[in-house]
């Protein structure tokens, strides 16, 4: 029976990768909405995938924040750093969220677990246009932004639009706009509708969605039935090179449609 289940999952992985027209899809059993340990299992899959995909020598790995990424970080192992020099950088700035799930923290945790290095980007996640411009010119920020631009790997999650808006302390007016524009998902500070159109963007410092095109390895990690619509929407704009690591909770809902 275990083999049957496994075969079923492998088939779903192929179907999902085909549906989204992306490089690869990995589905772990369970639903992260119901069992926290499922997120950890996705993290283990990320570790294994990186072990297979990362080239020998130097890699710069840009990472985003969030609970999923926190679990990914906890499941990376120091085997990854054998024959490799890994440098983790936050893909975007951010001090708006709780410390444990900020991209800076995730980068430092990943470095700790793998024995790699990390850099931090000490800029607020959401800044006004007036603050944004001069901040960008700061040499210390320019240096880290330069490193982010050289990254060959990016690991990120995808969130449900409205819950992400609340978590990022967006105003009621902004949330109203998101609802009017039917935003369903969020990744990298970009909100998109079910067709994958970007309907709102938080001006933030760091990796922009267009820059993903330069990355050799792109891992999107998101699971749970509650994220099915968000994942489906983001996959419409995700680079074809993306590997999606998800769970049955999300995958079954998407494949049912
Ligand atoms: O952009 C997406 C969010 O970082 C996802 O956050 O992993 O806490 O659901 P989460």
mmCIF file of N, CA and C and ligand atoms in Angstrom, residues 65-68 157-159 164 167-168 186-187 227, ligand 1:
data_model
loop_
_atom_site.group_PDB
_atom_site.id
_atom_site.type_symbol
_atom_site.label_atom_id
_atom_site.label_comp_id
_atom_site.label_asym_id
_atom_site.label_seq_id
_atom_site.Cartn_x
_atom_site.Cartn_y
_atom_site.Cartn_z
ATOM 1 N N UNK A 65 11.649 35.455 3.732
ATOM 2 C CA UNK A 65 11.243 35.162 5.108
ATOM 3 C C UNK A 65 9.979 34.311 5.178
ATOM 4 N N UNK A 66 9.406 34.223 6.376
ATOM 5 C CA UNK A 66 8.148 33.493 6.568
ATOM 6 C C UNK A 66 8.336 32.222 7.380
ATOM 7 N N UNK A 67 7.204 31.655 7.835
ATOM 8 C CA UNK A 67 7.248 30.436 8.655
ATOM 9 C C UNK A 67 7.776 29.247 7.868
ATOM 10 N N UNK A 68 7.371 29.149 6.616
ATOM 11 C CA UNK A 68 7.835 28.020 5.803
ATOM 12 C C UNK A 68 9.354 28.052 5.710
ATOM 13 N N UNK A 157 8.967 31.420 -0.410
ATOM 14 C CA UNK A 157 7.657 30.814 -0.228
ATOM 15 C C UNK A 157 6.612 31.634 -0.975
ATOM 16 N N UNK A 158 5.389 31.209 -0.887
ATOM 17 C CA UNK A 158 4.267 31.934 -1.486
ATOM 18 C C UNK A 158 3.219 32.022 -0.390
ATOM 19 N N UNK A 159 2.572 33.176 -0.261
ATOM 20 C CA UNK A 159 1.582 33.324 0.806
ATOM 21 C C UNK A 159 0.214 33.667 0.253
ATOM 22 N N UNK A 164 -1.148 37.641 4.264
ATOM 23 C CA UNK A 164 0.158 38.301 4.181
ATOM 24 C C UNK A 164 0.024 39.803 4.391
ATOM 25 N N UNK A 167 -0.239 40.399 8.008
ATOM 26 C CA UNK A 167 1.030 40.163 8.693
ATOM 27 C C UNK A 167 2.033 41.273 8.414
ATOM 28 N N UNK A 168 1.947 41.850 7.227
ATOM 29 C CA UNK A 168 2.870 42.925 6.878
ATOM 30 C C UNK A 168 2.341 44.285 7.333
ATOM 31 N N UNK A 186 0.752 36.152 -2.703
ATOM 32 C CA UNK A 186 1.859 37.088 -2.521
ATOM 33 C C UNK A 186 3.181 36.328 -2.536
ATOM 34 N N UNK A 187 4.155 36.883 -3.215
ATOM 35 C CA UNK A 187 5.531 36.380 -3.147
ATOM 36 C C UNK A 187 6.449 37.553 -3.431
ATOM 37 N N UNK A 227 -3.208 27.455 0.870
ATOM 38 C CA UNK A 227 -2.358 28.192 -0.073
ATOM 39 C C UNK A 227 -2.559 27.732 -1.525
HETATM 40 O O1 LIG B 1 5.647 35.506 0.730
HETATM 41 C C1 LIG B 1 5.192 34.545 1.297
HETATM 42 C C2 LIG B 1 5.316 34.383 2.712
HETATM 43 O O2 LIG B 1 6.618 34.604 3.118
HETATM 44 C C3 LIG B 1 4.805 33.047 3.185
HETATM 45 O O3 LIG B 1 4.874 33.033 4.559
HETATM 46 O O4 LIG B 1 5.612 30.741 5.052
HETATM 47 O O5 LIG B 1 4.702 32.197 6.814
HETATM 48 O O6 LIG B 1 3.203 31.269 5.057
HETATM 49 P P1 LIG B 1 4.580 31.732 5.412
#
